[in-house]
Short mmCIF file of C-alpha atoms in Angstrom, two decimals:
data_model
loop_
_atom_site.label_atom_id
_atom_site.label_comp_id
_atom_site.label_asym_id
_atom_site.label_seq_id
_atom_site.Cartn_x
_atom_site.Cartn_y
_atom_site.Cartn_z
CA MET T 33 -19.41 25.22 2.59
CA SER T 34 -19.35 25.58 -1.22
CA ASP T 35 -15.54 25.76 -0.23
CA PHE T 36 -15.81 22.57 1.55
CA PHE T 37 -17.22 20.59 -0.97
CA GLN T 38 -14.87 22.05 -3.53
CA LEU T 39 -12.04 20.22 -1.35
CA ILE T 40 -14.02 17.03 -1.04
CA SER T 41 -15.41 17.10 -4.57
CA PRO T 42 -13.27 19.02 -7.22
CA GLU T 43 -14.56 19.45 -10.26
CA PHE T 44 -12.81 17.61 -13.33
CA SER T 45 -13.73 16.28 -16.84
CA SER T 46 -13.60 12.70 -17.81
CA TYR T 47 -14.27 10.36 -20.66
CA LEU T 48 -17.53 8.50 -19.53
CA THR T 49 -19.86 10.34 -17.39
CA GLY T 50 -23.06 9.16 -14.82
CA PRO T 51 -23.58 5.17 -13.78
CA LEU T 52 -21.03 4.23 -16.41
CA PHE T 53 -18.49 6.37 -15.14
CA PHE T 54 -18.81 4.83 -11.61
CA ILE T 55 -19.22 0.86 -12.32
CA SER T 56 -15.92 1.29 -14.33
CA LEU T 57 -14.48 2.60 -11.22
CA ALA T 58 -15.85 0.26 -8.93
CA GLY T 59 -14.63 -2.62 -11.43
CA LEU T 60 -11.22 -0.97 -11.05
CA GLY T 61 -11.66 -0.82 -7.39
CA PHE T 62 -12.35 -4.32 -7.30
CA VAL T 63 -9.21 -5.77 -9.03
CA ILE T 64 -6.42 -3.73 -7.54
CA GLY T 65 -8.53 -4.22 -4.39
CA ILE T 66 -7.55 -8.30 -4.81
CA LEU T 67 -4.08 -7.44 -5.11
CA ALA T 68 -3.89 -5.46 -1.91
CA GLY T 69 -5.14 -8.19 -0.53
CA VAL T 70 -2.84 -10.65 -2.03
CA PHE T 71 0.47 -8.83 -1.86
CA GLY T 72 -0.03 -6.08 1.02
CA VAL T 73 0.19 -3.26 -1.49
CA GLY T 74 -1.75 -0.18 -2.08
CA GLY T 75 -2.05 -0.58 -5.62
CA GLY T 76 -1.71 2.87 -6.38
CA PHE T 77 1.10 2.22 -9.08
CA LEU T 78 -1.60 0.48 -11.06
CA LEU T 79 -4.53 2.44 -10.25
CA VAL T 80 -3.16 6.08 -10.89
CA PRO T 81 -2.57 5.58 -14.42
CA LEU T 82 -5.25 3.24 -15.35
CA MET T 83 -8.15 5.80 -13.83
CA ASN T 84 -6.09 8.28 -15.78
CA ILE T 85 -5.49 6.46 -18.87
CA LEU T 86 -8.75 4.40 -19.09
CA LEU T 87 -11.13 7.23 -17.70
CA GLY T 88 -9.91 10.46 -18.31
CA ILE T 89 -9.18 11.46 -14.51
CA PRO T 90 -6.99 14.27 -14.20
CA ILE T 91 -3.38 12.91 -12.55
CA GLU T 92 -3.51 14.73 -9.37
CA ILE T 93 -7.15 14.08 -8.89
CA ALA T 94 -6.72 10.03 -9.49
CA ALA T 95 -3.64 10.37 -7.49
CA GLY T 96 -5.64 11.71 -4.41
CA SER T 97 -8.37 10.26 -4.69
CA ALA T 98 -6.25 6.29 -5.17
CA THR T 99 -4.78 7.17 -1.80
CA CYS T 100 -8.31 7.76 -0.17
CA TYR T 101 -9.32 4.63 -1.85
CA ILE T 102 -6.49 2.95 0.08
CA ILE T 103 -7.41 3.92 3.28
CA GLY T 104 -10.69 2.09 2.97
CA THR T 105 -9.56 -1.16 1.31
CA SER T 106 -6.22 -1.41 3.56
CA THR T 107 -8.50 -0.81 6.85
CA THR T 108 -10.81 -3.72 5.53
CA GLY T 109 -7.10 -5.61 5.11
CA VAL T 110 -5.73 -4.84 8.01
CA ILE T 111 -8.40 -6.19 10.48
CA LYS T 112 -8.62 -9.54 8.19
CA HIS T 113 -5.16 -9.78 8.04
CA TYR T 114 -4.76 -9.55 12.11
CA HIS T 115 -7.77 -11.72 12.73
CA LYS T 116 -5.70 -14.83 10.18
CA GLY T 117 -2.70 -13.95 12.48
CA ASN T 118 -0.79 -12.54 9.48
CA MET T 119 0.30 -9.19 11.12
CA GLU T 120 3.72 -7.97 13.63
CA ILE T 121 1.30 -5.00 15.23
CA LYS T 122 4.57 -3.25 16.81
CA ALA T 123 6.73 -4.04 13.88
CA ALA T 124 3.98 -2.17 11.70
CA LEU T 125 4.00 0.53 14.29
CA TYR T 126 7.72 1.35 14.54
CA ILE T 127 8.16 0.80 10.87
CA SER T 128 5.47 3.25 10.28
CA LEU T 129 6.82 6.08 12.39
CA GLY T 130 10.04 5.72 10.81
CA SER T 131 8.54 5.94 7.20
CA ILE T 132 6.44 8.87 8.08
CA PHE T 133 9.45 10.84 9.07
CA GLY T 134 11.35 9.20 6.31
CA ALA T 135 8.53 10.74 3.67
CA VAL T 136 8.98 14.29 5.23
CA SER T 137 12.70 14.16 5.15
CA GLY T 138 12.87 12.60 1.66
CA ASP T 139 10.80 15.90 0.55
CA ILE T 140 12.96 18.29 1.79
CA LEU T 141 16.03 16.14 0.57
CA GLN T 142 14.32 16.40 -2.85
CA ASP T 143 13.84 20.36 -2.40
CA PHE T 144 17.77 20.55 -1.68
CA LEU T 145 18.90 18.37 -4.29
CA VAL T 146 17.00 20.20 -6.62
CA PHE T 147 18.04 23.24 -5.52
CA LEU T 148 21.93 22.31 -5.61
CA SER T 149 21.24 20.34 -9.14
CA GLY T 150 20.25 24.14 -10.39
CA GLY T 151 16.66 24.10 -9.94
CA ASN T 152 16.08 21.71 -12.49
CA ARG T 153 12.62 19.86 -11.01
CA ILE T 154 12.04 17.76 -14.26
CA LEU T 155 15.79 16.26 -14.94
CA PHE T 156 15.83 15.35 -11.07
CA GLU T 157 12.45 13.58 -11.02
CA GLN T 158 13.72 11.95 -14.30
CA ILE T 159 16.83 10.61 -12.54
CA MET T 160 15.10 9.69 -9.54
CA GLN T 161 12.51 7.85 -11.58
CA GLY T 162 15.38 5.81 -13.13
CA VAL T 163 16.85 4.96 -9.88
CA PHE T 164 13.58 3.84 -8.95
CA ILE T 165 13.61 1.50 -11.98
CA LEU T 166 16.29 -0.14 -11.17
CA LEU T 167 15.77 -0.49 -7.57
CA LEU T 168 12.18 -2.17 -8.72
CA VAL T 169 14.20 -4.59 -10.78
CA LEU T 170 16.44 -5.61 -7.78
CA ILE T 171 13.59 -6.11 -5.89
CA ALA T 172 11.72 -8.55 -8.35
CA TRP T 173 15.31 -10.43 -8.64
CA VAL T 174 15.84 -10.72 -4.96
CA MET T 175 12.08 -12.01 -4.13
CA SER T 176 11.75 -13.97 -7.46
CA ARG T 177 14.58 -16.41 -5.67
CA LYS T 178 13.74 -19.28 -3.28
CA SER T 179 13.57 -18.53 0.11
CA SER T 180 16.56 -20.15 2.25
CA TYR T 181 14.86 -20.83 5.30
CA ASP T 182 11.50 -23.34 6.20
CA GLU T 183 8.74 -21.00 6.84
CA LYS T 184 6.84 -23.49 9.19
CA SER T 185 10.10 -24.74 11.29
CA ASP T 186 10.59 -22.58 14.40
CA ILE T 187 14.61 -22.08 13.67
CA ARG T 188 14.94 -18.51 12.15
CA PRO T 189 18.43 -17.43 11.11
CA VAL T 190 19.44 -14.46 12.98
CA THR T 191 18.57 -11.09 11.48
CA PHE T 192 20.65 -7.95 11.68
CA LEU T 193 18.08 -6.92 13.32
CA GLN T 194 18.50 -9.14 16.31
CA LYS T 195 22.19 -9.09 15.92
CA MET T 196 22.32 -5.05 16.99
CA LYS T 197 23.62 -4.44 20.29
CA PHE T 198 22.63 -0.62 20.70
CA GLY T 199 19.03 0.94 21.77
CA PRO T 200 16.05 -1.24 23.30
CA ASP T 201 14.64 -4.17 21.75
CA THR T 202 11.28 -5.48 21.37
CA ASP T 203 9.77 -9.32 20.26
CA LEU T 204 8.05 -9.89 17.21
CA PRO T 205 6.20 -13.47 18.40
CA LEU T 206 4.35 -14.33 15.22
CA SER T 207 7.59 -14.35 13.38
CA LYS T 208 9.36 -15.97 16.52
CA GLN T 209 12.13 -13.16 16.69
CA ILE T 210 13.46 -12.52 20.05
CA GLY T 211 15.21 -8.91 20.74
CA VAL T 212 14.85 -6.98 17.83
CA ASN T 213 16.23 -3.46 17.76
CA ILE T 214 13.65 -0.95 17.51
CA ILE T 215 15.94 1.73 15.93
CA GLY T 216 16.69 -0.91 13.26
CA LEU T 217 12.73 -1.41 12.69
CA PHE T 218 12.46 2.71 12.64
CA GLY T 219 15.22 2.81 10.41
CA ILE T 220 13.61 0.18 8.14
CA GLY T 221 10.80 2.48 7.58
CA PHE T 222 12.52 5.64 7.71
CA SER T 223 14.52 4.67 4.74
CA GLY T 224 11.51 3.17 2.76
CA GLY T 225 9.45 6.96 4.16
CA LEU T 226 13.01 8.36 2.42
CA LEU T 227 13.30 6.38 -0.93
CA THR T 228 9.41 7.31 -1.52
CA GLY T 229 9.43 10.79 -0.27
CA LEU T 230 12.45 11.71 -2.36
CA MET T 231 11.35 9.79 -5.56
CA GLY T 232 7.79 10.77 -5.28
CA VAL T 233 6.00 7.97 -5.28
CA SER T 234 3.40 6.06 -2.51
CA GLY T 235 5.97 3.01 -2.44
CA GLY T 236 3.38 1.02 -0.74
CA VAL T 237 5.30 -1.51 -3.11
CA LEU T 238 8.88 -1.32 -1.34
CA PHE T 239 7.24 -2.49 2.10
CA MET T 240 6.38 -6.25 1.18
CA PRO T 241 10.35 -6.61 0.11
CA ILE T 242 11.71 -4.61 3.15
CA LEU T 243 9.77 -6.93 5.44
CA VAL T 244 11.01 -9.61 4.56
CA LEU T 245 14.34 -9.09 3.28
CA GLY T 246 15.09 -6.40 5.80
CA VAL T 247 12.96 -8.10 8.89
CA GLY T 248 13.15 -11.12 7.99
CA LEU T 249 9.14 -12.05 8.29
CA ALA T 250 7.70 -14.34 6.57
CA PRO T 251 5.45 -13.78 3.30
CA HIS T 252 2.42 -13.99 4.90
CA LEU T 253 3.47 -12.20 7.77
CA ALA T 254 5.07 -9.35 5.58
CA VAL T 255 1.80 -8.85 3.77
CA GLY T 256 -0.09 -8.08 6.56
CA THR T 257 2.20 -6.04 7.96
CA SER T 258 2.79 -4.17 5.23
CA LEU T 259 -0.59 -3.43 4.74
CA ALA T 260 -0.90 -2.08 8.31
CA VAL T 261 2.38 0.17 7.15
CA VAL T 262 0.52 1.18 3.59
CA LEU T 263 -2.73 2.17 5.83
CA ILE T 264 -0.98 4.64 8.73
CA GLY T 265 1.13 6.11 5.59
CA SER T 266 -2.25 6.70 3.25
CA ILE T 267 -3.51 8.55 6.22
CA SER T 268 -0.66 10.56 6.99
CA ALA T 269 -0.47 11.63 3.26
CA ILE T 270 -3.97 12.40 3.05
CA ILE T 271 -3.80 14.57 5.45
CA LYS T 272 -0.46 16.38 4.64
CA LYS T 273 -2.29 16.74 1.11
CA GLY T 274 -5.39 18.21 2.79
CA LEU T 275 -3.62 20.61 5.06
CA SER T 276 -0.69 21.56 2.31
CA GLY T 277 -3.14 22.25 -0.62
CA GLY T 278 -0.82 20.16 -2.19
CA GLY T 279 -3.59 17.47 -3.90
CA LYS T 280 -7.02 17.03 -5.07
CA VAL T 281 -9.05 14.42 -3.54
CA SER T 282 -12.64 13.26 -4.72
CA LEU T 283 -14.64 11.56 -2.40
CA PRO T 284 -17.23 10.11 -4.99
CA ILE T 285 -14.21 8.70 -7.01
CA ALA T 286 -12.97 7.06 -3.86
CA VAL T 287 -16.44 5.88 -2.66
CA ALA T 288 -17.23 4.40 -6.29
CA LEU T 289 -13.55 2.62 -6.29
CA LEU T 290 -14.56 1.25 -2.53
CA ALA T 291 -18.04 -0.08 -3.52
CA ALA T 292 -16.15 -3.37 -4.82
CA GLY T 293 -12.85 -2.44 -3.22
CA ALA T 294 -13.40 -4.08 -0.09
CA VAL T 295 -14.58 -7.65 -1.77
CA GLY T 296 -11.51 -7.69 -4.20
CA VAL T 297 -9.50 -7.31 -0.81
CA ARG T 298 -11.38 -10.13 1.07
CA ILE T 299 -11.16 -12.43 -2.11
CA GLY T 300 -7.17 -11.54 -2.17
CA ILE T 301 -6.53 -12.13 1.10
CA SER T 302 -8.29 -15.82 0.92
CA ILE T 303 -5.71 -16.27 -2.10
CA SER T 304 -2.77 -14.99 -0.48
CA HIS T 305 -3.85 -17.57 2.86
CA LYS T 306 -4.07 -20.08 0.16
CA LEU T 307 -0.19 -19.88 -1.47
CA HIS T 308 3.14 -21.01 -0.61
CA GLY T 309 5.43 -18.50 0.89
CA ASP T 310 7.57 -18.93 -1.89
CA LYS T 311 5.27 -18.54 -4.56
CA LEU T 312 3.78 -15.51 -2.87
CA LYS T 313 6.90 -14.09 -3.28
CA LYS T 314 7.53 -15.33 -7.09
CA TYR T 315 3.88 -13.50 -7.97
CA PHE T 316 4.71 -10.97 -6.14
CA SER T 317 8.00 -10.09 -7.90
CA ILE T 318 5.87 -10.16 -10.94
CA ILE T 319 3.93 -7.35 -9.63
CA VAL T 320 6.64 -5.07 -8.66
CA LEU T 321 8.31 -5.78 -12.68
CA LEU T 322 4.83 -4.58 -13.37
CA ALA T 323 5.33 -1.24 -11.39
CA ALA T 324 9.02 -0.84 -12.90
CA VAL T 325 6.89 -0.94 -16.50
CA MET T 326 4.56 1.59 -15.02
CA VAL T 327 7.30 4.14 -13.61
CA THR T 328 9.27 3.27 -17.07
CA VAL T 329 6.42 4.38 -18.92
CA LYS T 330 5.91 7.81 -17.27
CA LEU T 331 9.49 8.09 -17.35
CA ILE T 332 9.36 7.83 -21.56
CA THR T 333 6.11 10.06 -21.69
CA SER T 334 8.15 12.68 -19.72
CA PHE T 335 10.07 13.30 -22.24
CA THR T 336 8.15 13.76 -25.12
CA MET E 433 -11.66 25.09 9.73
CA VAL E 434 -12.86 24.32 6.61
CA LYS E 435 -9.70 22.28 6.00
CA TYR E 436 -9.66 20.56 8.73
CA ALA E 437 -13.27 19.38 8.50
CA ALA E 438 -12.56 18.15 4.89
CA VAL E 439 -9.40 16.24 5.85
CA SER E 440 -11.35 14.60 8.70
CA VAL E 441 -14.36 13.52 6.49
CA LEU E 442 -11.43 12.39 3.95
CA VAL E 443 -10.10 10.32 6.42
CA LEU E 444 -12.89 9.10 8.46
CA ILE E 445 -15.11 7.91 5.35
CA PRO E 446 -13.17 5.39 3.74
CA VAL E 447 -11.59 4.17 7.28
CA LEU E 448 -15.72 3.76 8.67
CA TRP E 449 -16.19 1.93 5.49
CA GLY E 450 -13.58 -0.43 5.69
CA ILE E 451 -14.61 -0.99 9.25
CA LEU E 452 -17.93 -1.39 8.30
CA MET E 453 -17.55 -4.14 4.83
CA VAL E 454 -15.64 -6.49 7.47
CA PRO E 455 -19.08 -7.73 9.61
CA VAL E 456 -20.90 -7.60 6.05
CA LEU E 457 -18.40 -9.72 3.98
CA ASP E 458 -17.72 -12.06 6.99
CA PHE E 459 -22.01 -12.32 6.96
CA PHE E 460 -21.90 -13.12 3.40
CA GLU E 461 -19.04 -15.19 3.46
CA LYS E 462 -20.66 -17.25 5.69
CA LYS E 463 -23.95 -17.87 3.92
CA ILE E 464 -21.95 -18.74 0.90
CA PHE E 465 -20.07 -21.26 2.83
CA LEU E 466 -23.20 -22.62 4.22
CA LEU E 467 -24.74 -22.49 0.65
CA SER E 468 -22.38 -24.39 -0.87
CA GLN E 469 -22.08 -27.11 2.13
CA LYS E 470 -26.20 -27.75 1.49
CA ARG E 471 -25.52 -28.00 -2.12
CA ASN E 472 -22.29 -30.61 -1.28
CA SER E 473 -24.72 -32.79 1.07
#
């Protein structure tokens, strides 16, 4: 029994203790929940460093607990976005499936590349973080540009996935797209998952731009669909962490974060619904830049 | 066995919490909406 409690509530030290510690976590959960609701991201890229810097929670426990928290907030968000008609379920499922395979392949590829580069894992991770920063800046720039189509129009430009002729296809009714290639959707998820596995980041921030730019979804649909991909990815990450013993998850921290997190998500979804698609994209590019800053700080501190 | 039990708890508790919060927040959202309507009228 003690082994079980050690697995769901590992011991750690932090700057704060008692009610103040849990109230601070609830506050953080609330703020990150708003971001999850508005932009369809998990928010781990902000939550993990904030828990570590502000509360002194060890990175390993912060990362595991944040993943557990993301499962809860994205569950609330997914249900609400679904009711508001902001989710392409088929696209979410195929992309999630691809991203799980991609993340596992990314892990394996990372080990192989580290082996090829002479076993210097730290240098490899630094190079990967550098590439990730460039990718985030590129995404922020593309997302800040105005859409070439009218979101409310029935006429949609034909996407790359609709032009693919091989393999089965499916329709995405909410985004009015017919004949979208399933292998293409799987491939897009696989590429996103591969990047996250290769770069050792959670990568929820990648899926909203992937859905807008790669699949051609309208920003509002991309937010809901991205949150569904994040939910499935987080569940698979917790299962992987738990079974491989590769990470520590603290359920009390996750529950404290979740206490106000769901309220934040709901507020976020209401805000997202009121924003015009182009504005949503523009604000999202700021979030992506923030993620780039966080990774840059992590990269700089790894040199010292 | 302990590992599987721990993973199940770590997945199920946030999922159930997330599902439970939907009707709870719907209830409060409705209450706030009704209150604001009452105040406006």
